[in-house]
Amino acid sequence: MESGERQDEDEGAGQTSPPASTDTDSVRWSDIFETERCTSDSDDTADEFHGLGESDAVRELRARTKVLEALKRASDLFVGLSNSVDESVRTLVTELPQWFQHPETIEVRIRVGDDLFETDDFQRTGNPLTAEARTRTGIAVSMTVVCTDRLPDTGEREWLPTERELVEALVSLVKEGIERWEIDSLKRVSDGVAVLDNNHNYTYVNQQAEQLLGQDSKELRGECVWDIFPEAAGTIAEEKIQTALETQSPTSFERHNAEKEQWVEARIHPSNDGVIIVFSEITNKKVAERELDHVLETTPVGIVLLNADGDITRANSRAEELLGLSRRKMDRKGYDHPDWDIWDEAGDPIPREDHPITRVSETGETIKGVTHGITLPDGSERWLSSNVAPIKTEDGSIEQIIVALEDITVPKRLEQLIETFQPVNEILNSATADEETKQAICELLTDTREYQYARISERTPGTAPTESDLQEGTGAVAANESVPLPIQSQTEVAPAEVAVETGDVQVVTRNRTDSRFDRWRAYTLDHGFQGGAIVPLQHRGRVYDLLVLYTDRGEAFGSREQTLLTTLGKRIGQVLHSLETERILHADTMAELTFESTDPASFFVSASEQLGCKIEIRDTIPASDEMFVHYASVRDASLDTFSDIAENADWAAQLRQIRHTEDPPGGDVEIGLRRQSLAQTLVTEGAVVTTDTVTDGRAEVVCEVPLGTDIGSLVTRVQESFPETTLVSKREYTPAAKSNAHAVGRMLGDIFETELTDRQQQVLRAAMYGGYFQSPRRSTATEIADALSLTQSTFSYHLRNAQQTLFERLFDRLQRQ
């Protein structure tokens, strides 16, 4: 027996022992509370415990007294809970051992929810005293009492029945105290609170929840939520509640009451025995959000809102488009998440410390006009301009960060492409040999990040592209050494044919293709490229060669890039034409071809036959890809009658009278035609027309081409347009033998062909044959400019420059002789 027990027995000596035979296990808690009136010196004690041995009675009385003290103390701590729950539980754990039979050997642990309170030396042993309970809101409460002094025979301490019942009573009291505190707390909150057990039955509903649910708590308690609200069964509400129970993770959902025009947010907090649902009316918040959404959705820029931690909380649909992510995938995603692939103008990744959002977070200042690139989830690239600004609270701290995004991909790409093509112009301006020029162009284009492969494929004008044409590219260049040179592709034939036929750039990308080019698209993607393009290098409607490009850019060959490539193709075509013309002028041997035609598809043949007149076409000048302007003299026919024929719907010709005569009737005209003359076809194919005369419906056209030109292909192209045409003669000659023109005249001709631009040549020729230089003038600058589709100021500008260049070069050469 412990010293404490002996001391108690000594204190009880001399007292009358109550009769023995009472079974201590029969003591009830009602008996304990009834003895609350008793004390150790009461006269009734002996009577109450009559029949028990004196020491047993004293121990029983002492045990009951300790129970009463423990319950009183627990009541003080948990009835009303003047202190916090944690403080009350911690106090009970500290004081609890004193109310057991052997306090110095007692250790205690109390668990409330996930919180654990225990004495310093608590270590679970065999035969502990335990009790568990759960509050109406699902908070688990448990108590474990152990004795560190074990009996030698069994190794376990024998507990008194009162001690066992004390643990159960204390857990019940603590549970009820915590439950009252929880419910009192829930009553004070402004939000509605409802508690459901695992069977989805209501166990608690506060007043605010009653109002939001439209039901009295007494009617709800014990009822299944889906019986009370069957319309909510099978909706997101049931899904979220079940998910919270299964995953034991909090979640939430929003519900709209159309009848009340009310929005409610439900936040679900799971427990082992059910869920606590906190309802908040968010109608005003939703109205404000709708107004904000309306503003965000009507703005043309992308808007992203982030919290103070840098996590995305909101984004408009434009931001979804620009960033390539849905709002759901962006929600709560940090701006510094590794998935974001952003880079500066040099293509280098932007480190976190240099990120504009980091800078705004650190400085609190607005940053505007940050230009950066971003790689989207689908692999495509985009250029953005970002404005980043903080939204601050009254105390100056950052509450949110707003980012405004603007897509500048098109102008940025345009800027990059212009920078890429500008050096090409420098190469073209100094070109002297076509092969060297083509090679330099391909090397320059692949020396940028715009194109990873470039090739100029040679072809014979007037013939359809062949596989051989597209494979035999000695000038092929690749930025990536793994790309074969040249790319051996049969799939390029079809788009090449279309490019030659239409004169338009043909492209294929990962996301865009012509159905005719499916094989080309597959071939392009298989080589690791994102897009391919075939650019016709043309001049005056004649395609000389084809520029083949491949790129790994995701956003490749858009409309503006195609426009730039079209311009580039025409510029290269013009230089190739000039190089060929220079070769013709300096060729040792030329071929003179004479054609005769009675084909009525030619406007001049048809008009001459109808009027029985003679028409001499003095010059044929390209005004556009389709329109050619002819300057002609008409003899033995009224110009008014000639005009009537030209204005016929079958021809839709644009005719202007320059000079007319009465005897014989006729005069000079300017007439615009769309591929309706034999001379136009020959000029398009690169021939130089020297004579073009039509008499009584029969045309004789004489032209010159360098010896070695594929004359058979040239004749075929002419006859495809005008079947009733025959090549009647071919004569070879050397330019020097043909003409005895004065050296100055030959010099002027050389300057005209090599020093003047195409447009300057056209303007000068139109002015000459249009009678602009005659006195009085037969045509005004405006009339000639209209025929060439130019403004009057542009015409005058080109004319002055042409005259200045022509005479400057002439005098310079004369001085050097």
PDB file of C-alpha atoms in Angstrom, residues 202 204-207 210 215-222:
ATOM      1  CA  TYR A 202     -28.583  17.235 -40.616  1.00  0.00           C
ATOM      2  CA  TYR A 204     -26.976  21.022 -36.603  1.00  0.00           C
ATOM      3  CA  VAL A 205     -28.188  24.176 -38.388  1.00  0.00           C
ATOM      4  CA  ASN A 206     -27.625  27.717 -37.111  1.00  0.00           C
ATOM      5  CA  GLN A 207     -30.001  30.606 -37.549  1.00  0.00           C
ATOM      6  CA  GLU A 210     -32.047  28.485 -41.596  1.00  0.00           C
ATOM      7  CA  GLN A 215     -36.136  25.766 -43.375  1.00  0.00           C
ATOM      8  CA  ASP A 216     -36.421  25.637 -39.586  1.00  0.00           C
ATOM      9  CA  SER A 217     -33.546  23.854 -37.824  1.00  0.00           C
ATOM     10  CA  LYS A 218     -35.986  21.633 -35.887  1.00  0.00           C
ATOM     11  CA  GLU A 219     -37.472  20.414 -39.138  1.00  0.00           C
ATOM     12  CA  LEU A 220     -34.030  19.769 -40.631  1.00  0.00           C
ATOM     13  CA  ARG A 221     -32.319  18.016 -37.712  1.00  0.00           C
ATOM     14  CA  GLY A 222     -32.100  14.289 -38.313  1.00  0.00           C
TER      15      GLY A 222
END
